[in-house]
Amino acid sequence: MAGTYRIAVIPGEGIGPEVVNAALKVLNAVQEAVKDVRFEFLMCEAGVSVIPKYGTNLPEETVEKLKQSHACFKGPVTTPEEPGSPVSVAVKIRTMFDLYANVRPARSLPNVPCLRPDIDLVIVRENTEGFYYAKEFEVAPGVGISTRLITRKASERVARFAFNLA
């Protein structure tokens, strides 16, 4: 764990910058407390607010910083819903780096009152297909259809990942 870790930081939009700045304070406190761990933060731009400046919601400069980093800390960014709008920043990053497994652990914590003190589970979800790549369209006024992408290859890959994790 000792070393210097480059973290690409996308502050995001809306409440994103406030939340990300609070999290960066925590990471700075970690590197103060743990002397052999250092973080180098690479500030990045992304989201609907940068489209006028770059012509895209994920500028090439940000992509290059992501490629140079050990991790990315991304605040929430706006995804426009108009037809022809760019794919969400999160989906672009997941696809670019093949982040196909969405892993969500859940455990009961000791000394925290809860209904079930014995919970210890992990939910694994395919992260690059499904409704993330939905094609939506209106077939009549007030009637919409949404299709989703599911491939055998992606389904088997995430199932294998979940099995190996278990």
PDB file of C-alpha atoms in Angstrom:
ATOM      1  CA  MET A   1       0.000   0.000   0.000  1.00  0.00           C
ATOM      2  CA  ALA A   2       2.931   2.355   0.488  1.00  0.00           C
ATOM      3  CA  GLY A   3       3.661   4.677  -2.410  1.00  0.00           C
ATOM      4  CA  THR A   4       2.308   7.568  -4.402  1.00  0.00           C
ATOM      5  CA  TYR A   5      -1.027   7.157  -6.136  1.00  0.00           C
ATOM      6  CA  ARG A   6      -2.209   9.394  -8.969  1.00  0.00           C
ATOM      7  CA  ILE A   7      -5.927  10.044  -8.729  1.00  0.00           C
ATOM      8  CA  ALA A   8      -7.792  11.718 -11.577  1.00  0.00           C
ATOM      9  CA  VAL A   9     -10.412  13.979 -10.009  1.00  0.00           C
ATOM     10  CA  ILE A  10     -13.548  15.010 -11.890  1.00  0.00           C
ATOM     11  CA  PRO A  11     -15.340  17.478  -9.586  1.00  0.00           C
ATOM     12  CA  GLY A  12     -18.561  17.150 -11.550  1.00  0.00           C
ATOM     13  CA  GLU A  13     -21.523  19.482 -11.676  1.00  0.00           C
ATOM     14  CA  GLY A  14     -24.342  20.509  -9.364  1.00  0.00           C
ATOM     15  CA  ILE A  15     -23.499  19.228  -5.890  1.00  0.00           C
ATOM     16  CA  GLY A  16     -20.485  17.349  -7.304  1.00  0.00           C
ATOM     17  CA  PRO A  17     -17.753  19.895  -6.490  1.00  0.00           C
ATOM     18  CA  GLU A  18     -18.960  20.236  -2.893  1.00  0.00           C
ATOM     19  CA  VAL A  19     -19.030  16.472  -2.334  1.00  0.00           C
ATOM     20  CA  VAL A  20     -15.703  15.887  -4.096  1.00  0.00           C
ATOM     21  CA  ASN A  21     -13.962  18.662  -2.131  1.00  0.00           C
ATOM     22  CA  ALA A  22     -15.162  17.098   1.135  1.00  0.00           C
ATOM     23  CA  ALA A  23     -13.841  13.699   0.012  1.00  0.00           C
ATOM     24  CA  LEU A  24     -10.484  15.221  -0.964  1.00  0.00           C
ATOM     25  CA  LYS A  25     -10.197  16.613   2.577  1.00  0.00           C
ATOM     26  CA  VAL A  26     -10.596  13.052   3.852  1.00  0.00           C
ATOM     27  CA  LEU A  27      -7.917  11.758   1.461  1.00  0.00           C
ATOM     28  CA  ASN A  28      -5.585  14.565   2.528  1.00  0.00           C
ATOM     29  CA  ALA A  29      -6.157  13.566   6.163  1.00  0.00           C
ATOM     30  CA  VAL A  30      -5.302   9.962   5.233  1.00  0.00           C
ATOM     31  CA  GLN A  31      -1.972  10.965   3.734  1.00  0.00           C
ATOM     32  CA  GLU A  32      -1.216  13.064   6.816  1.00  0.00           C
ATOM     33  CA  ALA A  33      -1.941  10.102   9.095  1.00  0.00           C
ATOM     34  CA  VAL A  34      -0.259   7.441   6.944  1.00  0.00           C
ATOM     35  CA  LYS A  35       3.188   8.799   6.158  1.00  0.00           C
ATOM     36  CA  ASP A  36       4.143   6.279   3.460  1.00  0.00           C
ATOM     37  CA  VAL A  37       0.993   6.909   1.376  1.00  0.00           C
ATOM     38  CA  ARG A  38       0.810   9.941  -0.907  1.00  0.00           C
ATOM     39  CA  PHE A  39      -1.837  11.090  -3.338  1.00  0.00           C
ATOM     40  CA  GLU A  40      -1.248  13.181  -6.421  1.00  0.00           C
ATOM     41  CA  PHE A  41      -4.537  14.675  -7.579  1.00  0.00           C
ATOM     42  CA  LEU A  42      -4.918  15.350 -11.308  1.00  0.00           C
ATOM     43  CA  MET A  43      -7.820  17.764 -11.732  1.00  0.00           C
ATOM     44  CA  CYS A  44      -9.973  17.006 -14.782  1.00  0.00           C
ATOM     45  CA  GLU A  45     -12.938  18.501 -16.596  1.00  0.00           C
ATOM     46  CA  ALA A  46     -16.003  16.572 -17.741  1.00  0.00           C
ATOM     47  CA  GLY A  47     -19.744  16.930 -18.041  1.00  0.00           C
ATOM     48  CA  VAL A  48     -22.316  18.896 -19.967  1.00  0.00           C
ATOM     49  CA  SER A  49     -20.800  22.191 -18.788  1.00  0.00           C
ATOM     50  CA  VAL A  50     -17.581  21.580 -20.769  1.00  0.00           C
ATOM     51  CA  ILE A  51     -19.281  20.768 -24.095  1.00  0.00           C
ATOM     52  CA  PRO A  52     -19.213  24.416 -25.292  1.00  0.00           C
ATOM     53  CA  LYS A  53     -15.468  24.590 -24.571  1.00  0.00           C
ATOM     54  CA  TYR A  54     -14.378  21.172 -25.917  1.00  0.00           C
ATOM     55  CA  GLY A  55     -17.232  19.945 -28.125  1.00  0.00           C
ATOM     56  CA  THR A  56     -17.566  16.834 -25.940  1.00  0.00           C
ATOM     57  CA  ASN A  57     -18.481  15.963 -22.362  1.00  0.00           C
ATOM     58  CA  LEU A  58     -15.228  13.996 -21.922  1.00  0.00           C
ATOM     59  CA  PRO A  59     -12.282  16.006 -23.316  1.00  0.00           C
ATOM     60  CA  GLU A  60      -9.180  14.228 -24.624  1.00  0.00           C
ATOM     61  CA  GLU A  61      -7.065  15.969 -21.953  1.00  0.00           C
ATOM     62  CA  THR A  62      -9.223  14.308 -19.289  1.00  0.00           C
ATOM     63  CA  VAL A  63      -8.949  10.928 -21.036  1.00  0.00           C
ATOM     64  CA  GLU A  64      -5.139  11.226 -21.029  1.00  0.00           C
ATOM     65  CA  LYS A  65      -5.117  12.034 -17.296  1.00  0.00           C
ATOM     66  CA  LEU A  66      -7.369   9.038 -16.652  1.00  0.00           C
ATOM     67  CA  LYS A  67      -4.933   6.803 -18.526  1.00  0.00           C
ATOM     68  CA  GLN A  68      -2.044   8.118 -16.380  1.00  0.00           C
ATOM     69  CA  SER A  69      -3.886   7.554 -13.091  1.00  0.00           C
ATOM     70  CA  HIS A  70      -4.214   4.681 -10.649  1.00  0.00           C
ATOM     71  CA  ALA A  71      -7.814   5.669  -9.912  1.00  0.00           C
ATOM     72  CA  CYS A  72     -10.530   8.148 -10.789  1.00  0.00           C
ATOM     73  CA  PHE A  73     -12.708   9.991  -8.301  1.00  0.00           C
ATOM     74  CA  LYS A  74     -15.717  11.366 -10.173  1.00  0.00           C
ATOM     75  CA  GLY A  75     -18.460  13.571  -8.836  1.00  0.00           C
ATOM     76  CA  PRO A  76     -21.912  13.517 -10.418  1.00  0.00           C
ATOM     77  CA  VAL A  77     -22.129  15.053 -13.880  1.00  0.00           C
ATOM     78  CA  THR A  78     -25.162  15.973 -15.953  1.00  0.00           C
ATOM     79  CA  THR A  79     -26.120  13.742 -18.859  1.00  0.00           C
ATOM     80  CA  PRO A  80     -28.268  15.582 -21.407  1.00  0.00           C
ATOM     81  CA  GLU A  81     -31.419  13.716 -22.381  1.00  0.00           C
ATOM     82  CA  GLU A  82     -32.027  15.287 -25.776  1.00  0.00           C
ATOM     83  CA  PRO A  83     -31.830  12.995 -28.821  1.00  0.00           C
ATOM     84  CA  GLY A  84     -28.330  12.972 -30.269  1.00  0.00           C
ATOM     85  CA  SER A  85     -26.729  14.025 -26.973  1.00  0.00           C
ATOM     86  CA  PRO A  86     -23.398  12.480 -25.970  1.00  0.00           C
ATOM     87  CA  VAL A  87     -23.325   9.232 -24.000  1.00  0.00           C
ATOM     88  CA  SER A  88     -22.874   9.808 -20.261  1.00  0.00           C
ATOM     89  CA  VAL A  89     -19.376  10.417 -18.917  1.00  0.00           C
ATOM     90  CA  ALA A  90     -19.681   7.392 -16.613  1.00  0.00           C
ATOM     91  CA  VAL A  91     -20.624   5.062 -19.478  1.00  0.00           C
ATOM     92  CA  LYS A  92     -17.773   6.401 -21.636  1.00  0.00           C
ATOM     93  CA  ILE A  93     -15.259   5.778 -18.827  1.00  0.00           C
ATOM     94  CA  ARG A  94     -16.643   2.293 -18.101  1.00  0.00           C
ATOM     95  CA  THR A  95     -16.388   1.357 -21.762  1.00  0.00           C
ATOM     96  CA  MET A  96     -12.966   2.932 -22.307  1.00  0.00           C
ATOM     97  CA  PHE A  97     -11.402   1.047 -19.386  1.00  0.00           C
ATOM     98  CA  ASP A  98     -13.557  -2.108 -19.663  1.00  0.00           C
ATOM     99  CA  LEU A  99     -15.011  -1.622 -16.175  1.00  0.00           C
ATOM    100  CA  TYR A 100     -17.625  -4.294 -16.735  1.00  0.00           C
ATOM    101  CA  ALA A 101     -18.338  -5.390 -13.145  1.00  0.00           C
ATOM    102  CA  ASN A 102     -20.264  -3.105 -10.805  1.00  0.00           C
ATOM    103  CA  VAL A 103     -19.396  -4.499  -7.348  1.00  0.00           C
ATOM    104  CA  ARG A 104     -21.539  -3.436  -4.368  1.00  0.00           C
ATOM    105  CA  PRO A 105     -20.599  -5.015  -1.012  1.00  0.00           C
ATOM    106  CA  ALA A 106     -23.010  -4.767   1.927  1.00  0.00           C
ATOM    107  CA  ARG A 107     -22.280  -5.796   5.522  1.00  0.00           C
ATOM    108  CA  SER A 108     -23.876  -5.271   8.886  1.00  0.00           C
ATOM    109  CA  LEU A 109     -21.554  -3.210  11.061  1.00  0.00           C
ATOM    110  CA  PRO A 110     -20.697  -4.199  14.633  1.00  0.00           C
ATOM    111  CA  ASN A 111     -22.280  -2.022  17.328  1.00  0.00           C
ATOM    112  CA  VAL A 112     -24.676  -0.430  14.833  1.00  0.00           C
ATOM    113  CA  PRO A 113     -28.327  -1.260  15.496  1.00  0.00           C
ATOM    114  CA  CYS A 114     -29.908  -3.009  12.501  1.00  0.00           C
ATOM    115  CA  LEU A 115     -32.600  -5.524  11.638  1.00  0.00           C
ATOM    116  CA  ARG A 116     -30.108  -8.206  10.565  1.00  0.00           C
ATOM    117  CA  PRO A 117     -26.661  -8.164  12.232  1.00  0.00           C
ATOM    118  CA  ASP A 118     -25.455 -11.081  10.075  1.00  0.00           C
ATOM    119  CA  ILE A 119     -25.581  -9.496   6.604  1.00  0.00           C
ATOM    120  CA  ASP A 120     -22.472 -10.023   4.485  1.00  0.00           C
ATOM    121  CA  LEU A 121     -23.154  -9.991   0.763  1.00  0.00           C
ATOM    122  CA  VAL A 122     -21.909  -8.604  -2.518  1.00  0.00           C
ATOM    123  CA  ILE A 123     -24.093  -7.612  -5.454  1.00  0.00           C
ATOM    124  CA  VAL A 124     -22.401  -7.820  -8.867  1.00  0.00           C
ATOM    125  CA  ARG A 125     -24.027  -6.199 -11.881  1.00  0.00           C
ATOM    126  CA  GLU A 126     -22.926  -5.979 -15.510  1.00  0.00           C
ATOM    127  CA  ASN A 127     -21.781  -2.393 -15.941  1.00  0.00           C
ATOM    128  CA  THR A 128     -21.416  -1.745 -19.683  1.00  0.00           C
ATOM    129  CA  GLU A 129     -24.614  -3.075 -21.228  1.00  0.00           C
ATOM    130  CA  GLY A 130     -28.282  -3.256 -20.294  1.00  0.00           C
ATOM    131  CA  PHE A 131     -30.079   0.063 -19.959  1.00  0.00           C
ATOM    132  CA  TYR A 132     -26.739   1.886 -19.803  1.00  0.00           C
ATOM    133  CA  TYR A 133     -26.836   1.588 -23.592  1.00  0.00           C
ATOM    134  CA  ALA A 134     -30.585   1.860 -23.957  1.00  0.00           C
ATOM    135  CA  LYS A 135     -32.030   3.196 -27.162  1.00  0.00           C
ATOM    136  CA  GLU A 136     -35.165   5.122 -26.341  1.00  0.00           C
ATOM    137  CA  PHE A 137     -37.726   6.578 -28.673  1.00  0.00           C
ATOM    138  CA  GLU A 138     -41.289   7.829 -28.678  1.00  0.00           C
ATOM    139  CA  VAL A 139     -43.658   5.711 -30.775  1.00  0.00           C
ATOM    140  CA  ALA A 140     -46.688   7.922 -30.195  1.00  0.00           C
ATOM    141  CA  PRO A 141     -47.352  11.038 -28.121  1.00  0.00           C
ATOM    142  CA  GLY A 142     -46.771  10.045 -24.501  1.00  0.00           C
ATOM    143  CA  VAL A 143     -45.686   6.484 -25.385  1.00  0.00           C
ATOM    144  CA  GLY A 144     -42.023   5.538 -25.267  1.00  0.00           C
ATOM    145  CA  ILE A 145     -40.006   2.389 -25.793  1.00  0.00           C
ATOM    146  CA  SER A 146     -36.597   1.611 -24.355  1.00  0.00           C
ATOM    147  CA  THR A 147     -34.462  -1.246 -25.607  1.00  0.00           C
ATOM    148  CA  ARG A 148     -31.394  -2.592 -23.861  1.00  0.00           C
ATOM    149  CA  LEU A 149     -28.281  -4.372 -25.004  1.00  0.00           C
ATOM    150  CA  ILE A 150     -27.499  -7.812 -23.555  1.00  0.00           C
ATOM    151  CA  THR A 151     -24.839 -10.070 -25.061  1.00  0.00           C
ATOM    152  CA  ARG A 152     -23.907 -13.612 -24.112  1.00  0.00           C
ATOM    153  CA  LYS A 153     -20.230 -12.605 -23.917  1.00  0.00           C
ATOM    154  CA  ALA A 154     -20.815  -9.803 -21.390  1.00  0.00           C
ATOM    155  CA  SER A 155     -23.285 -11.887 -19.372  1.00  0.00           C
ATOM    156  CA  GLU A 156     -20.890 -14.833 -19.126  1.00  0.00           C
ATOM    157  CA  ARG A 157     -17.969 -12.561 -18.274  1.00  0.00           C
ATOM    158  CA  VAL A 158     -19.738 -10.851 -15.368  1.00  0.00           C
ATOM    159  CA  ALA A 159     -21.154 -14.179 -14.149  1.00  0.00           C
ATOM    160  CA  ARG A 160     -17.631 -15.647 -14.145  1.00  0.00           C
ATOM    161  CA  PHE A 161     -16.361 -12.582 -12.239  1.00  0.00           C
ATOM    162  CA  ALA A 162     -19.131 -12.936  -9.627  1.00  0.00           C
ATOM    163  CA  PHE A 163     -18.495 -16.686  -9.272  1.00  0.00           C
ATOM    164  CA  ASN A 164     -14.759 -16.129  -8.745  1.00  0.00           C
ATOM    165  CA  LEU A 165     -15.475 -13.349  -6.245  1.00  0.00           C
ATOM    166  CA  ALA A 166     -17.765 -15.647  -4.262  1.00  0.00           C
TER     167      ALA A 166
END
